[in-house]
Amino acid sequence: MRKLIILLVLMISLMSGCMVSSNDGITNDTAPNTDEILAMEDNDMYDALITRFMDAEPNTLNQKQLTVAALITFDAEMMNGGLCQFFVNDYNGYAQYIRDALGEVGAVEMQKHYSTFVNQNEIDVTKMNSFRIVSIQDYLKQYERFPYESFDTTFSEIYQNEDLSELLLAYVRLHGDEILN
């Protein structure tokens, strides 16, 4: 059933030209400043972080910004379609930063789970070209390569105790000036 749902989401995404930037229509003149973002309620702050970091290029970010950008993307992909989707959509190359970023925000169990999966399956997260797809059939082949469903199930269980979005917001509130300036 999960495969069918993933297939339907992927098909709709591919047919609708899913590569829409979360920054569309937002200019620096309308973007909230650091103090405004830090004063926001959690949901609004998270949305502001998505707007600011979702499509960021890793080589333009300092280390704390990279942590936020990588985890914003990881969290969104995990909640939408799981680890396979994250790997397939990792055009910015964030997969190589996830392990350290999870540790940086205190998601220790998630960090162990991600590291174990990558190590056991001998995935070189610095070279993700083998995960690129152009069709639904390509995605299904990717999904069959590794035990993603098992990873995603355990990830969801860990998320109950290590809510990644909450950890990320706490991290941003703690290091706001370094991240948002």
Steps between C-alpha positions, in 0.01 A plus 500: 500500500782741590662436161173586326470826693862589428447418133190720482672793671800466273283476189303810593822683583663409170190592298456833674860613454563463871826696497340815640723712716374585845652844441267584210362849541709579807753778480749623756279807546212288628698239690486528879817601681676300773308651793167451324576136424616425853183659642270285285284214618650159419300430182564846357867483590535160334332636186740797499795260530368294210468815291851609586688169483314237296676572170825637641830395346718334766818679393341839575416415864692511825503181708194580711301611194603178327367301794165677472477477121590130497253412776217713360533309175545163671199552726278611212599204282468250786151625585395499136642177361778360715870438460483376142331823398762701686784321321331530161429871549837588656609734222670737745717222641370517857516123562867528593420754774203329665696282744687794653198730483284255695767483771536878503132550590493214749319235295734228623279197433414629152868558436580139599214368287608698192866409546419132543285495186760679289784280631316168477390572145839641400351825371756767418302811592760719328417340163125484448491487119381140505179621665393735217175417326306619199196274514271320737662170402837644605352591838360152551843352422654736756241401757590133453876558546496535878266421793349851509169394648674357805710817536193723471303300756777519757558868418131570575531322834813698590327823394252449785785564749724717283268735314737633238302817433498586873872430532569712195296794630678485837834496316404806295382686810830421670719603204269749328754770421742255337225331303278788393750778435 
